[in-house]
Amino acid sequence: MTAARVFVKTGERFSREDDGDFTNPGVPLASGETYNKVYVFPTGSNNITDFDARKPLDSGSMKLLVNNVSHLCYQKCRTLATIVGPGRFEFLKATSPWRNPYRPVTGITQDAERFREIGWNPDDSIRLGPFPAIMDRVVETPRAGTPSETSQTAAPGARCMRKLVMVIRGYRNSSEVYPRFYVCGTEREAASPANPNTSLFQIDASERAWIEQIGSTSVSMPPTPLSPGQAHIQQGWQAYLLDWNDAPAFAGEYRLFIPVSFLTDITTVNQRRAPTSANFEYFVWLGWNAEDDQDAIHSVTLLEVRDIGSAEADANAS
Amino acid sequence: MPIALVPDSPSHIQLETFDTGNKAAARHTREIVRNISFLQGRNVETITHSAPHSCSLVQDSTAFPATYQTTYEFFYRRSPGASYAMLGVDVYPTEHIFGTSHYDTEVEFNLPASVSYRTPADDEELNTIFQARLISDGHSDQSQYGIVDVSRLTDSVVIFGVTASATNETLGSLVHYDGGLQKLQMFELPTSILQVGTSAGFSTGSVDDTWATPYRTIVEGVRDDSGGITAGYGFKRAVDQTQQIQTRWRNCWQIVNHQGSAAVDGMVNVWSLDDSGTIIPLDFKVPGVDSGEVEFWIRTRNYFGSEGVTPTNRYTLYIRHRGVAGFLDFHYETEVSAVTGAPFVFLPASVGWTTTTLTIDLPCDQWDLQREQLVRFWFTGNTDSSGFTYISALALIENEPT
């Protein structure tokens, strides 16, 4: 498993009172120094007139203004997509007369014992986007003596897109079988992730997903590494594969949190896509399959977040 | 198109460079202005990205004529300085719906009333960036709407200029013929920070950075868009724009559904509250799913607050509805600490589609390494009399006090 330390190097809050062992500080402060929740202009005020011409501007005031702008950069995460449904999988099967039969996708192997393939068609996947990318994360130089970091594949200094989390509200009908979810990202040209010529983004497989079983506090899946789909890697692309093998067996309603962290160097993609523009768009795909057609997806939300699901969150796993 | 002037990531500013007690230097202001430009030019807002199951006509397509037509409406509050927005749809292949028969899917969109259409100039290259159809290309009539034919399983996006200064919520709509939609989407494009104060549409959200260079003095400047050479200029402008970003660049969650047709489909796939007499979940008509199990998330923003005061993030919930009178409850719970609330709003009876709003203050300071500021929410309600209250759009738009 590869791991890359990616953190918000810019646009980060300066500090938190409750940092604890937060390992990704944006701008280091001296011990005990905090600027969180300090605002030059509180709600309802209009202090622009405080800045008069012909008077020197104090560097301390500038410090606060910088803090405010940085705080805004940190807080302005977007709500990207919301899906109602698609519902119980039995309604998405190929048995309906007005749907095409399931169409296998050439070149993708499958776990024939339990799962059918992901066809990446409207029956078993949905494409979200395009979204304008924001690249305000930077891959950090790995720390010596830390194997999980020195094995990282993304080059230090590479600029990465903002981290996302996909939240799925779903239903698992049987504790004996479980659904499987694939999440990946594509460029504009990609008609489908199944296209082997499609360029997809490298995904940080060190991210952790977790599950909350609704109505029970005793059964939950702690943050668990996502595995790249091995068959898909052979085609030059990756997808998150959420494998519930390690999860406690349960049946019922659940909330599934899947961090989506792309490590692809945005500069490279930009050169391929639009050399003259720093704008960049991308799609996020969600594919699913399950042996039990009573399983269901009730709703899906895709959000920009800051540090959800990172490997550093393991300390909080329990 | 001077895209390169807009930073595509915020700058890294070392606090150590600010020595309290000393005078500030212009080199400090440069990075501030660059970060403001990043926020206004890149960190643009998604208006809606909705994929309700009943967007698609697939489920009931056998019952519909091939010329079926339906309408979607969505709420839009223009961000200051936003110059373009994109409306996109994903379309089911008609073979997927009607067997081997193929029909083009036709989508007609209508711009919100307060937003005027503007043909993008040739050198703006928006179609290159997004590989989208401009509405001036093909089927558009260069007025307030455009029509796009979609003939395969693909997306089709259209880009239009938004040049009005109106920032209040307004409605746009999309009429969909034939075929089936899997998704519809609208977001403001990250090209809003191209010019300063030279033309309508650009002046409301931008800062000229020519003054903020090393070895120059910090100039006071002007706050407003007075036009001319001084527009968007100076330190006051930077401070003002910081406040604007705090209050008027709004986080937005929105889901939309088609409005159905009583004559054709009996409104069977339109979201509704029924007259069961008790408070029940809003029925999102998800196949095989109890509506009580449909829920959503938003990451609130912690903009305001001070020590000793619990900060909140203010939103307005917009509800597009018709039918008998009813009540809609908005339930929320933070993922961390389980802070809960359930404000509700009365929806008056209406023969046609109408809008009702509810102001909501959501918690925004719940934090841990996994679930930072995530708030989960869901809807319940009941009707006030016999019949149904139909709902076609729900929008939760940030509305911080200005």
XYZ file of C-alpha atoms in Angstrom:
720
model
C 0.000 0.000 0.000
C 1.349 3.354 -0.900
C 0.911 6.385 1.189
C 1.583 9.998 0.606
C 1.435 12.773 3.073
C -0.622 15.462 1.542
C -1.613 18.398 3.595
C -3.044 21.809 3.247
C 0.024 23.891 3.002
C -1.716 27.075 2.068
C -5.022 28.457 3.047
C -4.710 26.635 6.317
C -5.837 27.940 9.631
C -2.947 29.118 11.629
C -3.686 27.108 14.689
C -6.345 25.544 16.797
C -6.702 25.556 20.481
C -7.599 21.892 20.306
C -4.894 20.771 17.939
C -3.796 17.862 20.045
C -1.454 15.835 17.921
C -2.734 17.348 14.711
C 0.146 16.626 12.416
C -0.732 18.833 9.527
C -0.427 22.373 10.718
C -0.479 24.920 7.992
C 1.724 27.623 9.367
C 3.711 26.875 12.481
C 3.288 29.109 15.453
C 5.298 29.457 18.555
C 4.126 27.351 21.444
C 0.914 28.665 22.909
C 0.362 31.160 20.142
C -3.094 30.983 18.641
C -4.930 33.101 16.137
C -7.982 31.018 15.567
C -11.287 32.828 15.945
C -9.720 36.223 15.733
C -11.384 38.530 13.320
C -10.682 42.055 12.352
C -14.286 42.635 11.451
C -16.867 40.852 13.546
C -20.435 40.423 12.417
C -22.259 43.612 11.715
C -19.301 45.928 11.879
C -17.960 48.042 9.122
C -14.526 49.124 10.109
C -13.112 49.873 6.727
C -13.044 53.516 7.648
C -10.569 52.642 10.351
C -7.948 52.478 7.685
C -7.258 56.108 6.983
C -4.946 57.515 4.441
C -1.785 59.160 5.642
C -1.598 56.987 8.722
C 0.867 54.121 9.017
C -0.626 50.662 8.875
C 0.450 48.492 11.741
C 1.879 45.124 10.856
C -0.184 43.546 13.605
C -3.377 44.616 11.866
C -2.075 43.094 8.699
C -1.424 39.916 10.603
C -5.073 39.714 11.534
C -6.210 40.432 8.014
C -3.952 37.700 6.701
C -5.422 35.400 9.299
C -8.918 36.211 8.118
C -8.166 35.592 4.468
C -6.380 32.366 5.313
C -9.314 31.326 7.451
C -11.662 31.959 4.543
C -9.492 29.836 2.255
C -9.671 27.047 4.782
C -13.401 27.264 5.380
C -14.648 27.647 1.834
C -15.232 23.993 1.123
C -17.946 23.363 -1.419
C -20.948 21.081 -1.483
C -20.452 19.391 -4.826
C -23.243 16.905 -5.420
C -26.294 15.294 -3.910
C -28.112 12.234 -5.146
C -31.507 11.013 -4.054
C -31.496 7.282 -4.602
C -30.966 5.386 -6.839
C -32.822 3.033 -4.512
C -32.989 -0.679 -4.088
C -30.754 -2.589 -6.444
C -33.539 -4.880 -7.597
C -35.006 -1.933 -9.466
C -31.735 -1.448 -11.300
C -31.280 -4.981 -12.499
C -31.369 -6.021 -16.092
C -34.634 -7.885 -15.701
C -36.739 -4.917 -16.624
C -37.946 -5.069 -20.222
C -37.053 -1.496 -20.917
C -33.466 -1.790 -19.832
C -30.635 -3.176 -21.795
C -29.262 -6.421 -20.534
C -26.206 -6.104 -18.453
C -23.285 -5.465 -20.740
C -19.918 -6.792 -19.627
C -17.075 -4.405 -20.125
C -14.176 -5.846 -22.036
C -10.995 -6.265 -20.145
C -12.206 -5.974 -16.599
C -11.955 -9.155 -14.613
C -14.385 -9.919 -11.887
C -14.766 -11.791 -8.686
C -17.226 -14.241 -10.146
C -18.064 -15.868 -6.858
C -19.759 -12.953 -5.263
C -19.950 -10.007 -7.548
C -20.820 -9.130 -11.015
C -18.844 -6.548 -12.841
C -19.289 -2.858 -12.721
C -20.650 -1.916 -16.093
C -20.280 1.830 -15.489
C -23.670 2.296 -17.043
C -26.662 4.040 -15.482
C -27.726 0.803 -13.827
C -24.724 0.388 -11.592
C -22.867 3.666 -11.486
C -23.327 7.374 -11.540
C -21.039 10.094 -12.742
C -20.766 13.297 -10.763
C -19.370 16.443 -12.298
C -17.719 18.121 -14.049
C -16.324 20.095 -11.156
C -13.821 22.918 -11.369
C -10.775 21.682 -9.497
C -9.154 23.576 -6.683
C -5.541 22.679 -6.078
C -4.586 23.896 -2.665
C -2.821 20.856 -1.313
C 0.833 20.071 -1.725
C 2.558 16.714 -1.346
C 5.000 16.955 1.482
C 8.520 15.612 1.437
C 8.417 12.280 3.245
C 10.006 12.101 6.637
C 13.045 9.892 6.897
C 12.463 6.609 8.654
C 8.751 6.576 7.945
C 8.110 3.770 5.458
C 4.536 4.731 4.785
C 5.734 8.115 3.628
C 8.927 7.214 1.838
C 6.953 4.764 -0.297
C 4.699 7.500 -1.575
C 4.221 7.709 -5.292
C 3.368 11.345 -5.671
C 6.342 13.624 -6.012
C 6.935 16.127 -3.245
C 5.784 19.513 -4.270
C 3.064 18.201 -6.546
C -0.130 20.158 -6.300
C -3.195 18.102 -5.581
C -6.872 18.704 -5.707
C -8.900 19.383 -2.627
C -9.904 16.321 -0.701
C -13.484 15.073 -0.888
C -15.652 12.801 1.152
C -18.518 10.801 -0.291
C -21.213 9.901 2.203
C -23.559 7.066 1.286
C -26.727 6.301 3.205
C -27.495 2.717 2.359
C -29.065 -0.559 3.335
C -27.484 -3.987 3.636
C -30.039 -6.742 3.524
C -27.981 -9.633 4.784
C -25.034 -10.009 7.080
C -23.826 -12.833 4.865
C -23.159 -10.774 1.755
C -22.227 -7.205 1.307
C -22.213 -4.548 -1.391
C -19.023 -3.293 -2.944
C -18.348 0.261 -4.010
C -15.874 1.662 -6.487
C -14.931 5.322 -6.554
C -12.644 6.890 -9.124
C -12.008 10.108 -10.980
C -11.762 10.834 -14.659
C -11.035 13.635 -16.990
C -13.414 15.149 -19.424
C -12.542 12.869 -22.284
C -13.539 9.783 -20.400
C -16.825 8.409 -21.574
C -16.463 5.743 -18.930
C -13.885 4.514 -16.429
C -14.019 1.229 -18.307
C -12.204 2.768 -21.235
C -8.626 1.546 -20.930
C -7.366 4.615 -22.699
C -8.855 6.825 -20.099
C -6.491 8.799 -17.980
C -7.558 8.685 -14.394
C -6.244 10.291 -11.327
C -3.999 8.524 -8.958
C -5.812 7.866 -5.727
C -4.317 7.978 -2.278
C -4.910 4.436 -1.097
C -3.809 5.255 2.421
C -7.121 6.973 3.036
C -9.542 5.430 5.491
C -13.231 4.804 5.046
C -15.575 4.087 7.900
C -19.106 2.922 8.502
C -21.736 3.772 11.059
C -24.474 1.231 11.481
C -27.653 3.099 12.243
C -29.441 2.116 15.368
C -26.492 0.342 16.867
C -23.443 1.699 18.572
C -21.880 -1.696 18.948
C -21.306 -2.419 15.288
C -19.183 -0.092 13.256
C -16.302 -0.347 10.888
C -13.366 1.698 12.080
C -11.378 3.679 9.577
C -10.162 1.017 7.187
C -7.791 1.380 4.259
C -9.302 1.446 0.841
C -7.815 -0.936 -1.659
C -7.185 -0.095 -5.277
C -8.999 -2.466 -7.599
C -6.192 -4.703 -8.746
C -7.713 -5.678 -12.023
C -8.142 -2.076 -12.831
C -4.580 -1.160 -12.097
C -3.561 -3.490 -14.883
C -5.366 -1.205 -17.228
C -3.606 1.802 -15.952
C -6.269 3.209 -13.772
C -7.274 2.990 -10.214
C -10.449 2.969 -8.284
C -11.183 2.816 -4.649
C -12.509 -0.567 -3.791
C -14.253 -0.621 -0.493
C -13.942 -4.156 0.735
C -16.074 -5.049 3.686
C -14.331 -8.319 4.382
C -12.863 -6.895 7.526
C -16.027 -5.215 8.648
C -18.266 -6.679 11.310
C -21.161 -8.600 9.873
C -24.463 -6.823 10.193
C -27.661 -6.235 8.313
C -29.512 -2.970 8.247
C -29.124 0.729 7.614
C -25.679 2.283 7.515
C -23.773 5.440 6.713
C -20.601 4.945 4.743
C -17.935 7.657 4.605
C -15.443 7.319 1.741
C -12.624 9.864 1.539
C -11.644 10.700 -2.024
C -8.135 12.033 -2.310
C -6.508 12.379 -5.720
C -2.738 12.584 -5.875
C -2.337 13.267 -9.566
C -0.051 16.167 -10.259
C -2.407 18.706 -11.648
C 0.280 20.341 -13.728
C 0.721 17.235 -15.841
C -2.974 16.880 -16.442
C -3.288 20.512 -17.317
C -0.630 20.190 -19.949
C -2.547 17.359 -21.495
C -5.893 19.003 -21.266
C -5.474 22.681 -21.862
C -1.926 23.974 -21.899
C -2.956 27.570 -21.894
C -5.311 27.373 -19.013
C -4.997 26.710 -15.340
C -8.635 25.791 -15.179
C -9.315 22.134 -14.784
C -12.382 19.991 -14.536
C -12.870 16.467 -13.319
C -15.531 13.841 -12.676
C -16.071 11.528 -9.743
C -17.653 8.145 -10.432
C -19.433 5.883 -8.008
C -20.003 2.284 -9.069
C -21.632 -0.439 -7.029
C -22.575 -4.077 -7.104
C -24.031 -6.563 -4.697
C -25.157 -10.133 -4.702
C -28.275 -9.291 -2.745
C -30.665 -7.243 -4.837
C -32.455 -6.014 -1.721
C -29.455 -3.885 -0.862
C -30.011 -0.214 -1.584
C -28.474 3.232 -1.831
C -30.814 5.827 -0.401
C -28.822 9.002 -0.904
C -25.285 10.147 -1.682
C -23.566 13.421 -0.884
C -20.175 14.574 -2.175
C -18.441 17.278 -0.163
C -15.120 19.048 -0.100
C -13.408 18.600 3.227
C -10.049 19.251 4.753
C -8.448 16.309 6.454
C -11.146 13.707 6.744
C -10.013 10.127 6.670
C -6.312 10.717 6.501
C -3.909 8.192 7.848
C -3.181 10.583 10.656
C -6.744 10.084 11.812
C -5.996 6.543 12.832
C -5.291 7.666 16.330
C -8.930 8.607 16.564
C -10.165 5.399 15.013
C -11.758 4.119 18.142
C -8.537 35.738 -21.372
C -6.120 36.605 -18.578
C -6.630 33.446 -16.612
C -3.044 33.443 -15.517
C -3.687 36.484 -13.367
C -5.896 34.443 -11.117
C -3.963 32.296 -8.665
C -5.030 28.685 -8.885
C -4.099 28.044 -5.296
C -3.817 30.283 -2.267
C -0.412 31.657 -1.385
C 1.529 30.515 1.586
C 2.059 33.400 3.946
C 4.362 33.141 6.913
C 3.014 34.891 9.933
C 6.555 35.457 11.069
C 6.900 38.082 8.389
C 4.495 40.270 10.288
C 6.296 41.915 13.129
C 3.690 43.440 15.366
C 4.505 47.007 16.214
C 6.248 47.727 12.948
C 4.759 49.270 9.882
C 3.260 47.014 7.268
C 4.801 46.868 3.843
C 3.276 46.530 0.415
C 4.806 43.094 0.060
C 2.379 41.934 2.725
C -0.636 43.185 0.856
C 0.403 41.426 -2.328
C -0.183 37.978 -0.916
C -3.434 39.044 0.676
C -4.761 40.296 -2.629
C -3.624 37.157 -4.397
C -5.504 35.005 -1.910
C -8.617 37.115 -2.243
C -8.360 36.639 -5.999
C -8.048 32.924 -5.508
C -11.204 32.820 -3.423
C -13.200 34.869 -5.887
C -11.778 33.417 -9.048
C -11.373 29.745 -8.258
C -13.288 28.800 -5.188
C -16.615 29.238 -6.902
C -19.874 27.839 -5.702
C -21.872 24.921 -6.951
C -25.468 25.978 -7.316
C -26.934 22.537 -7.660
C -25.769 19.102 -8.572
C -28.744 16.921 -8.218
C -29.498 13.438 -9.395
C -32.794 12.400 -7.936
C -33.981 9.109 -9.224
C -37.175 10.610 -10.474
C -35.183 12.973 -12.638
C -35.203 10.054 -14.958
C -38.269 8.907 -16.767
C -36.890 5.443 -17.089
C -39.002 3.894 -14.402
C -42.235 4.906 -16.008
C -41.213 5.368 -19.565
C -43.464 2.698 -20.915
C -46.397 4.728 -19.723
C -45.270 7.949 -21.303
C -45.517 9.106 -24.866
C -42.243 9.715 -26.629
C -42.879 13.411 -26.571
C -43.204 13.632 -22.838
C -42.170 16.968 -21.416
C -41.427 18.006 -17.882
C -39.916 20.946 -16.042
C -37.318 21.420 -13.329
C -36.884 24.630 -11.386
C -33.889 25.625 -9.286
C -32.900 28.505 -7.044
C -29.941 30.696 -7.798
C -28.256 33.513 -5.888
C -25.533 35.065 -7.920
C -22.210 35.449 -6.183
C -20.659 38.910 -6.442
C -18.493 39.070 -9.515
C -19.679 35.808 -11.007
C -19.683 36.265 -14.743
C -20.527 32.834 -16.070
C -22.425 29.799 -14.964
C -22.689 26.356 -16.401
C -25.784 24.235 -16.686
C -25.251 20.594 -17.484
C -27.249 17.427 -17.815
C -26.432 13.763 -18.141
C -28.824 11.914 -20.381
C -29.788 8.296 -20.579
C -29.493 6.773 -24.014
C -32.968 6.456 -25.380
C -32.225 2.894 -26.408
C -31.909 2.244 -22.735
C -35.433 3.420 -22.243
C -37.320 2.580 -25.377
C -35.544 -0.567 -26.451
C -33.880 -0.291 -29.816
C -35.583 2.904 -30.799
C -33.512 5.997 -30.701
C -34.771 9.478 -30.012
C -32.867 12.613 -29.439
C -33.341 14.142 -26.063
C -34.043 17.795 -26.081
C -33.392 20.105 -23.207
C -34.533 23.659 -23.043
C -33.274 25.875 -20.272
C -34.491 29.210 -19.084
C -32.230 31.577 -17.265
C -33.230 32.983 -13.925
C -35.244 36.134 -14.404
C -32.708 38.438 -12.821
C -29.829 37.137 -14.900
C -29.294 38.333 -18.386
C -27.794 36.348 -21.172
C -24.502 37.406 -22.655
C -22.733 35.786 -25.552
C -19.217 34.860 -24.499
C -16.629 36.533 -26.647
C -14.586 34.384 -28.962
C -11.378 34.941 -27.089
C -12.838 33.776 -23.819
C -12.376 30.183 -24.873
C -14.850 28.805 -22.419
C -15.654 25.989 -24.767
C -12.023 24.995 -24.783
C -11.804 24.909 -21.058
C -14.923 22.937 -20.430
C -15.499 21.406 -23.825
C -19.013 22.607 -23.468
C -21.449 23.933 -25.918
C -21.966 27.599 -25.661
C -25.562 28.524 -25.964
C -24.608 30.694 -28.865
C -23.564 27.560 -30.675
C -26.173 25.625 -32.571
C -29.673 25.699 -31.272
C -29.630 28.837 -29.238
C -31.660 31.779 -30.339
C -29.347 34.195 -28.529
C -32.017 35.215 -26.112
C -33.009 34.041 -22.682
C -32.974 30.360 -23.397
C -31.282 27.715 -25.387
C -32.091 24.254 -26.618
C -29.657 21.405 -26.808
C -30.211 18.088 -28.527
C -28.504 15.163 -26.943
C -28.214 12.018 -28.930
C -26.155 9.626 -26.861
C -25.263 8.638 -23.360
C -23.161 11.577 -22.553
C -23.251 14.821 -20.809
C -24.213 18.050 -22.364
C -23.276 21.262 -20.722
C -24.092 24.780 -21.674
C -22.432 27.913 -20.478
C -24.063 31.257 -20.152
C -23.028 34.612 -18.932
C -24.532 36.081 -15.804
C -24.201 39.802 -15.867
C -27.015 41.055 -13.686
C -26.188 42.594 -10.370
C -29.107 40.968 -8.615
C -27.985 38.795 -5.755
C -31.336 37.771 -4.376
C -32.562 34.304 -4.973
C -34.258 33.719 -8.264
C -35.561 30.797 -10.235
C -34.241 29.206 -13.345
C -35.847 26.299 -15.073
C -35.108 23.472 -17.395
C -37.623 21.775 -19.628
C -36.804 18.269 -20.638
C -38.316 16.451 -23.589
C -38.134 12.746 -24.252
C -35.387 10.462 -23.101
C -34.323 10.553 -19.512
C -32.088 12.659 -17.328
C -29.733 11.103 -14.864
C -28.345 14.326 -13.514
C -28.621 18.063 -13.779
C -26.046 20.472 -12.525
C -25.316 24.162 -12.342
C -22.288 25.947 -11.009
C -20.628 29.291 -11.388
C -17.508 29.169 -13.470
C -14.124 30.066 -12.064
C -13.552 32.919 -14.410
C -15.013 35.685 -12.392
C -11.929 37.625 -11.571
C -10.834 38.630 -14.999
C -11.241 42.354 -14.999
C -11.677 45.075 -12.494
C -14.260 47.749 -12.681
C -14.355 48.079 -16.418
C -17.695 46.594 -17.289
C -20.844 45.433 -15.656
C -20.519 41.980 -14.285
C -16.849 42.169 -13.472
C -16.746 44.989 -11.020
C -18.578 43.490 -8.080
C -16.010 40.928 -7.101
C -12.392 41.649 -7.800
C -9.327 43.466 -6.546
C -6.776 45.198 -8.712
C -3.383 44.039 -7.507
C -1.160 46.476 -9.339
C -0.743 48.608 -6.235
C 0.142 45.692 -4.012
C 3.698 45.199 -5.129
C 6.932 45.365 -3.184
C 8.610 48.741 -2.850
C 5.360 50.562 -3.279
C 3.358 52.182 -0.573
C 0.075 50.806 0.649
C -2.639 52.971 -0.796
C -5.975 53.567 0.848
C -8.016 53.068 -2.293
C -11.774 52.903 -2.578
C -14.180 50.341 -1.329
C -16.889 50.379 -3.939
C -17.172 49.890 -7.661
C -17.038 53.515 -8.573
C -15.676 52.707 -11.996
C -12.762 54.197 -13.781
C -9.135 53.729 -13.024
C -9.529 53.604 -9.268
C -12.210 50.941 -9.177
C -11.304 47.886 -7.176
C -8.139 49.556 -6.011
C -6.284 49.793 -2.749
C -6.344 48.484 0.761
C -9.953 49.346 1.540
C -11.008 47.362 -1.477
C -9.076 44.347 -0.217
C -10.691 44.569 3.188
C -14.142 45.040 1.704
C -13.739 42.061 -0.579
C -12.660 39.951 2.371
C -15.953 40.770 4.020
C -17.843 40.081 0.821
C -16.299 36.637 0.608
C -17.358 35.984 4.162
C -20.944 36.956 3.659
C -21.935 36.835 0.015
C -20.092 33.932 -1.574
C -22.516 31.349 -0.377
C -22.284 27.691 0.291
C -25.169 25.991 -1.479
C -26.847 22.620 -1.209
C -29.760 22.005 -3.538
C -31.746 19.118 -4.913
C -34.329 19.452 -7.632
C -36.911 17.163 -9.098
C -39.192 17.404 -12.071
C -42.563 18.966 -11.427
C -44.579 16.220 -13.019
C -47.892 16.480 -14.744
C -51.220 15.752 -13.146
C -52.626 14.876 -16.562
C -49.838 12.563 -17.704
C -48.262 10.972 -14.685
C -50.577 11.879 -11.838
C -47.629 13.451 -9.979
C -46.612 9.977 -8.881
C -42.905 10.743 -8.963
C -43.074 14.206 -7.448
C -41.846 14.506 -3.874
C -44.742 14.874 -1.499
C -46.201 14.992 1.970
C -49.503 13.212 2.265
C -52.487 13.546 4.553
C -51.693 10.679 6.847
C -52.456 12.907 9.800
C -49.114 12.358 11.446
C -45.652 13.748 10.908
C -43.994 11.563 8.318
C -40.814 11.731 6.246
C -40.922 13.726 3.045
C -41.464 11.101 0.368
C -38.598 11.326 -2.125
C -40.098 8.460 -4.149
C -36.879 6.457 -4.093
C -37.741 2.975 -5.360
C -37.925 0.437 -2.597
C -36.711 2.812 0.077
C -38.481 4.182 3.113
C -38.225 7.943 2.831
C -37.260 8.143 6.465
C -33.936 6.760 5.436
C -32.997 9.506 2.976
C -30.599 12.019 4.453
C -28.040 14.583 3.341
C -24.896 16.315 4.535
C -23.360 19.733 4.404
C -20.045 21.012 5.681
C -20.861 24.211 7.485
C -18.450 27.143 7.579
C -17.097 28.624 10.737
C -16.799 32.276 9.766
C -17.897 34.178 12.793
C -17.541 33.790 16.479
C -15.431 34.698 19.406
C -14.352 33.101 22.618
C -17.287 32.208 24.812
C -19.836 32.424 22.024
C -20.941 29.380 20.086
C -20.629 30.208 16.391
C -23.302 29.249 13.915
C -23.562 29.291 10.154
C -26.769 30.894 8.873
C -28.684 29.455 5.940
C -31.982 30.032 4.220
C -33.973 26.989 3.194
C -35.915 27.597 -0.017
C -38.849 25.313 -0.733
C -40.629 25.177 -4.092
C -44.050 23.671 -3.461
C -47.692 23.475 -4.458
C -50.836 21.703 -3.332
C -52.548 21.788 0.036
C -51.087 23.599 3.031
C -48.598 21.729 5.141
C -45.658 21.893 7.493
C -42.097 20.964 6.616
C -39.634 20.091 9.384
C -35.901 20.469 8.848
C -34.009 18.117 11.162
C -30.284 18.384 11.645
C -27.640 16.656 13.709
C -23.931 17.305 13.787
C -21.727 14.327 13.094
C -19.586 15.315 16.038
C -21.245 15.834 19.428
C -24.721 15.122 18.033
C -26.046 18.659 18.379
C -29.619 18.530 17.079
C -32.460 20.813 16.042
C -35.697 20.687 14.095
C -36.996 24.062 12.915
C -40.132 23.940 10.781
C -42.010 26.141 8.353
C -45.629 26.451 7.262
C -46.232 25.914 3.566
C -49.389 27.750 2.481
C -51.784 26.150 0.049
C -51.115 27.059 -3.553
C -52.588 26.003 -6.867
C -49.370 26.800 -8.735
C -45.756 26.361 -7.747
C -44.664 28.868 -5.130
C -41.706 29.504 -2.836
C -41.515 29.510 0.964
C -38.377 30.094 3.016
C -37.026 29.230 6.448
C -33.975 30.711 8.175
C -31.771 28.161 9.892
C -28.664 28.582 12.031
C -26.544 25.461 11.830
C -23.764 24.498 14.232
C -20.336 24.947 12.703
C -17.768 24.419 15.423
C -17.958 20.661 15.857
C -14.612 19.284 14.976
C -12.522 16.197 15.003
C -10.053 14.721 12.576
C -12.673 12.666 10.794
C -15.876 14.626 10.669
C -14.993 18.261 10.685
C -18.088 20.480 10.734
C -20.274 17.920 8.996
C -23.987 18.352 9.590
C -26.509 15.694 8.628
C -30.072 16.718 7.846
C -33.368 15.242 6.725
C -36.974 16.280 6.197
C -40.343 15.367 7.674
C -43.722 17.055 7.673
C -47.466 16.746 7.387
C -50.264 18.315 5.438
C -52.854 20.597 6.961
C -55.791 19.056 5.181
C -56.726 16.217 2.899
C -54.517 15.959 -0.136
C -50.854 16.272 -0.976
C -48.223 18.955 -0.580
C -45.846 18.569 -3.530
C -42.257 19.757 -3.416
C -40.022 20.100 -6.480
C -36.903 21.835 -5.151
C -35.123 22.233 -1.831
C -32.206 24.626 -1.547
C -30.110 25.376 1.506
C -28.215 28.537 0.664
C -25.814 30.250 3.033
C -27.106 33.609 4.127
C -24.662 35.137 6.560
C -25.567 38.613 7.780
C -23.966 41.381 5.796
